[in-house]
Short mmCIF file of C-alpha atoms in Angstrom, two decimals:
data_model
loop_
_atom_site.label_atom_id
_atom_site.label_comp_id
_atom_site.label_asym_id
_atom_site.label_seq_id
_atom_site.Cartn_x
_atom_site.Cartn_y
_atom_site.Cartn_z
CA UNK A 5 91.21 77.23 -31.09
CA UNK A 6 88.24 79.65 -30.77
CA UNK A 7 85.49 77.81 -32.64
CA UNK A 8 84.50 75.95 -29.29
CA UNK A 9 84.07 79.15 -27.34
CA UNK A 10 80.84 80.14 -26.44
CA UNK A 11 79.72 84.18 -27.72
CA UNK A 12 77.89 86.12 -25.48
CA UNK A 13 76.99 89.17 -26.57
CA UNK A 14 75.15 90.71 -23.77
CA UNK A 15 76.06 90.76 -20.15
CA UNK A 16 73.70 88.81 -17.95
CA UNK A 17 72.49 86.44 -20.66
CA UNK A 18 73.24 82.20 -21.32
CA UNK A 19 76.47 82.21 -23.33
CA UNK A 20 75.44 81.43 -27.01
CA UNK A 21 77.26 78.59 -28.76
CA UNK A 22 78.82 79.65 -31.52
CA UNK A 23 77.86 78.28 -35.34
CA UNK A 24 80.68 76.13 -35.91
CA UNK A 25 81.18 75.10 -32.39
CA UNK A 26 77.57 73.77 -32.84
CA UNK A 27 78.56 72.39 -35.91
CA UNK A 28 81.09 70.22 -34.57
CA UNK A 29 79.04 69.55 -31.48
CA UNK A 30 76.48 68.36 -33.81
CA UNK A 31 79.15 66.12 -35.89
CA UNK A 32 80.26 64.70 -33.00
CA UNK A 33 77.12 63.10 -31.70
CA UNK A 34 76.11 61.95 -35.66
CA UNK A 35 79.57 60.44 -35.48
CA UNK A 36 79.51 59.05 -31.74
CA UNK A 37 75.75 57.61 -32.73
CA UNK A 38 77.52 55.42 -36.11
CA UNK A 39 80.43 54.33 -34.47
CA UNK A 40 78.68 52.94 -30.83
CA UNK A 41 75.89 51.57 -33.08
CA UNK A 42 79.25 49.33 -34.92
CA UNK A 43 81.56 49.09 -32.18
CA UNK A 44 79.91 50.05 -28.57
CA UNK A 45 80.79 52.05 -26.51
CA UNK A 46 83.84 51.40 -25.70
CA UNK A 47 85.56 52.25 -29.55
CA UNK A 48 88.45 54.58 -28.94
CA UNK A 49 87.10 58.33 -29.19
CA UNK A 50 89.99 58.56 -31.82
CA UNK A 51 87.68 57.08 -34.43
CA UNK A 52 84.36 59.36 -33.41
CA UNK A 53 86.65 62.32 -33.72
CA UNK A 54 88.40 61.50 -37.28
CA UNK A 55 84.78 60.58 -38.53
CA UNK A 56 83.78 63.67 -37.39
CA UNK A 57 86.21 65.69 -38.63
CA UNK A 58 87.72 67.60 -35.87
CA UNK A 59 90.56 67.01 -33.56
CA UNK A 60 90.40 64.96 -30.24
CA UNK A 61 90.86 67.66 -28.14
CA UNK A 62 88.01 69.35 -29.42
CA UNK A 63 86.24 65.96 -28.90
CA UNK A 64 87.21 66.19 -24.95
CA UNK A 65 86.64 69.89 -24.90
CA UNK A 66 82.85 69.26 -25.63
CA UNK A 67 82.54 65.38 -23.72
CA UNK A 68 85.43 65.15 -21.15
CA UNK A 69 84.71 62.23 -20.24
CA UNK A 70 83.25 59.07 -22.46
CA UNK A 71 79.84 58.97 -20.39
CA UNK A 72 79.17 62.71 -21.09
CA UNK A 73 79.34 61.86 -24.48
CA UNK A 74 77.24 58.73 -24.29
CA UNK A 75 74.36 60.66 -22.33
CA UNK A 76 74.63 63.29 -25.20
CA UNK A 77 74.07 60.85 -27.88
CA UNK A 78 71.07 59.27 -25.97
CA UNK A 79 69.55 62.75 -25.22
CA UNK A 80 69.91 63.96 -28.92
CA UNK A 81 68.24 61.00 -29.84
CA UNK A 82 65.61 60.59 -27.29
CA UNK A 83 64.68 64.42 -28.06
CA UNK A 84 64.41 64.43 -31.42
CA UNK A 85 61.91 61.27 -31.30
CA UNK A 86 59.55 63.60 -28.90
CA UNK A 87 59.80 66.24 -30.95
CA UNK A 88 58.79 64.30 -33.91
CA UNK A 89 55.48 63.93 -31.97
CA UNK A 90 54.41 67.63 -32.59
CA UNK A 91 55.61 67.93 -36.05
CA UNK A 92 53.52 64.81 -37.34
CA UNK A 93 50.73 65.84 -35.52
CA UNK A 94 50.82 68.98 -37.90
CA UNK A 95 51.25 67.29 -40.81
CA UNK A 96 49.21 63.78 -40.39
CA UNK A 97 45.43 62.85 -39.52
CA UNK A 98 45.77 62.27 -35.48
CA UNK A 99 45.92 58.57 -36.60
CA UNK A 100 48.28 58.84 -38.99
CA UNK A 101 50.63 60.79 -36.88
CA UNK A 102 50.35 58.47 -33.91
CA UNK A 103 51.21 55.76 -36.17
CA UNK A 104 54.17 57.31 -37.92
CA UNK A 105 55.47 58.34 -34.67
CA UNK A 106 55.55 54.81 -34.00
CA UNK A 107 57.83 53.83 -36.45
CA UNK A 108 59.85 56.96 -35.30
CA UNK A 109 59.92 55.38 -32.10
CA UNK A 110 61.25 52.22 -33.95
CA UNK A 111 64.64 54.30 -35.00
CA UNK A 112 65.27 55.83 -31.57
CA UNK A 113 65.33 52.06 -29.91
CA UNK A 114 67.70 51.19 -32.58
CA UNK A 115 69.82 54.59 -32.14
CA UNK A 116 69.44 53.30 -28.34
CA UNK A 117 70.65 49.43 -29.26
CA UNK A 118 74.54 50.96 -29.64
CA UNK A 119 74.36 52.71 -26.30
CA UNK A 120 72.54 49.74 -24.17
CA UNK A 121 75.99 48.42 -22.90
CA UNK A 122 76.68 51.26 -21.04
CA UNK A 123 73.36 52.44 -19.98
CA UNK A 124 72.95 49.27 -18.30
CA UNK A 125 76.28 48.82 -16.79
CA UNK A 126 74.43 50.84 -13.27
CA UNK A 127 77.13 52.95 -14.01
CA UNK A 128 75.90 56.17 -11.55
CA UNK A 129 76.34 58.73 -14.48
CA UNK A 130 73.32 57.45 -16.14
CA UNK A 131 71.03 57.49 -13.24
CA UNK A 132 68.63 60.18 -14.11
CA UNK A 133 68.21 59.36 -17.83
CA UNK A 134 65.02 56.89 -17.33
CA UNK A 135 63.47 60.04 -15.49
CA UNK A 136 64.30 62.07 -18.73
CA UNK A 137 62.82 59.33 -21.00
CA UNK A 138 59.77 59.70 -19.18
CA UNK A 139 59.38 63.10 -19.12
CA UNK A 140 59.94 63.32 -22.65
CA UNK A 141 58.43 60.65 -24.72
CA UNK A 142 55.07 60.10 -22.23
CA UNK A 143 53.73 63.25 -22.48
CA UNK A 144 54.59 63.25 -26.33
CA UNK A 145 52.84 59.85 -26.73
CA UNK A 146 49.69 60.59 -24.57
CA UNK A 147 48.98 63.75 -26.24
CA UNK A 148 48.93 61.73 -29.64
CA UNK A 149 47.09 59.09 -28.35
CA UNK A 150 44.56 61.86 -27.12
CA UNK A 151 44.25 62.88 -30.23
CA UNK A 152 43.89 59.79 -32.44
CA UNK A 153 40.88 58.84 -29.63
CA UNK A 154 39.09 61.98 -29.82
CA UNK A 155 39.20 62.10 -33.78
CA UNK A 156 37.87 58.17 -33.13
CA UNK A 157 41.11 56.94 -35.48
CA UNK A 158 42.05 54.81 -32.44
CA UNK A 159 39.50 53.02 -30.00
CA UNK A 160 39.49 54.57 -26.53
CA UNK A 161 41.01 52.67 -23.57
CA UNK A 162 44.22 52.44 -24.69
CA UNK A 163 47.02 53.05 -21.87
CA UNK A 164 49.41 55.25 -22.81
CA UNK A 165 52.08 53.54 -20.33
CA UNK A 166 51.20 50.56 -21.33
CA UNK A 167 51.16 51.20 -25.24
CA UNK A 168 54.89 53.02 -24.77
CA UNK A 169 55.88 49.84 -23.28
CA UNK A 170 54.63 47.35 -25.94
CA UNK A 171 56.17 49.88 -28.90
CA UNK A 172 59.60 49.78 -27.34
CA UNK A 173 59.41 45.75 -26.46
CA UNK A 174 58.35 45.51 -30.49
CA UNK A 175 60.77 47.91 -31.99
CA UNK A 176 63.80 45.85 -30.74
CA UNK A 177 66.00 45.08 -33.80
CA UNK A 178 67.44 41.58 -34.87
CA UNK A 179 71.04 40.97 -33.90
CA UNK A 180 72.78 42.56 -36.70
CA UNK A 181 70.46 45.39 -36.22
CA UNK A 182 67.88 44.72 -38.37
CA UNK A 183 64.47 46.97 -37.89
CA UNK A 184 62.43 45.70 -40.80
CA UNK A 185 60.66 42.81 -38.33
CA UNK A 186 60.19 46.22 -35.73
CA UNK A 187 58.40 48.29 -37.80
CA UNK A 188 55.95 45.33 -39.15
CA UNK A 189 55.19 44.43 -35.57
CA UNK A 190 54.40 48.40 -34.51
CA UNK A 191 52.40 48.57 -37.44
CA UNK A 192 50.07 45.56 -36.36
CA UNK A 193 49.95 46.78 -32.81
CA UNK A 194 48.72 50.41 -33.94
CA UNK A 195 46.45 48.77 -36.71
CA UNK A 196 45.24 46.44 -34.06
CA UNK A 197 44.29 49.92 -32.30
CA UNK A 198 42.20 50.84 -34.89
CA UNK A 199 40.10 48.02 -34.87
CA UNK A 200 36.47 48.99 -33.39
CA UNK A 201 37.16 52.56 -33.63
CA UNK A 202 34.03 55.31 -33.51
CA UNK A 203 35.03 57.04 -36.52
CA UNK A 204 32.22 59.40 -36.27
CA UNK A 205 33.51 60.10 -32.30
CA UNK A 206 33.52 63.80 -31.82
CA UNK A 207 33.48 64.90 -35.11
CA UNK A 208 30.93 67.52 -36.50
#
């Protein structure tokens, strides 16, 4: 089938994938993220493939083997949480933003719940993903925090380490994956932030 090969129009260049190749790539993961979040990670690739509407061979032609795919469920996920950072901080008080990206934060730990089998099975293939949690979500996270401090929304002192650490340890859902108890527990711990705040700090 040609839908999975990549174009590349000019000679030199990074193959481009083409639209529906990145269509089913992107079907794949949405599925892959569903069915490990109801049946782990070890529910036959069968089932991601039929919800996703495309064949298991194009399935294996993307992820050919199961941790591939696992590790590209958990960097879709892990990405689009950091990259929430920037587009709240355009849309939202600083504040505001750090505090809704918060409760984003809240639906990549649960995203993260269906894949925590494998990622902690010391399996070797996964080795490198804490690095790339790191570099992703800390920078994303101390620039908000920055922010929220400067504007005085949030009370300076704060470690951003620290504070990453206590919003994943809160966001963890209830056993039948429940978030509801997550996001009220964020929501104290960033209110809690507020508390004694300058809210005339560098503002003109």
């Amino acid at each position: 089938m040609t839908e999975d090969l990549p174009d590349q129009t000019e000679q030199g260049k990074k193959p481009r994938v083409r639209a529906d190749a990145q269509r089913n790539l992107d079907a794949l993961l949405l599925a892959a993220k569903a069915v490990f979040a109801s049946a782990g990670v070890d529910a036959p690739v069968r089932e991601i493939a039929e919800r996703a509407g495309v064949g298991v061979g194009t399935l294996y032609r993307h992820f050919p083997q199961r941790a591939d795919l696992i590790k590209a469920v958990f960097r879709r996920e892990l990405d689009a949480c950091a990259d929430a950072a920037t587009q709240l901080a355009h849309t939202n008080t600083p504040g505001d933003a750090l505090a809704a990206w918060a409760q984003r934060f809240v639906d990549f730990i649960s995203a993260k719940r269906g894949l925590a089998d494998a990622l902690h099975s010391g399996d070797p293939a996964y080795e490198a993903l804490p690095a790339y949690f790191d570099a992703r979500l800390r920078p994303a996270l101390t620039e908000l925090l920055s922010a929220a401090v400067a504007a005085g929304d949030i009370r300076a002192g704060t470690d951003p380490d620290e504070l990453l650490r206590a919003i994943a340890r809160l966001s963890a859902p209830g056993p039948d994956g429940d978030t509801a108890l997550g996001r009220r527990m964020v929501g104290l711990l960033i209110d809690g932030l507020r508390y004694g705040a300058n809210a005339g700090a560098d503002k003109s």
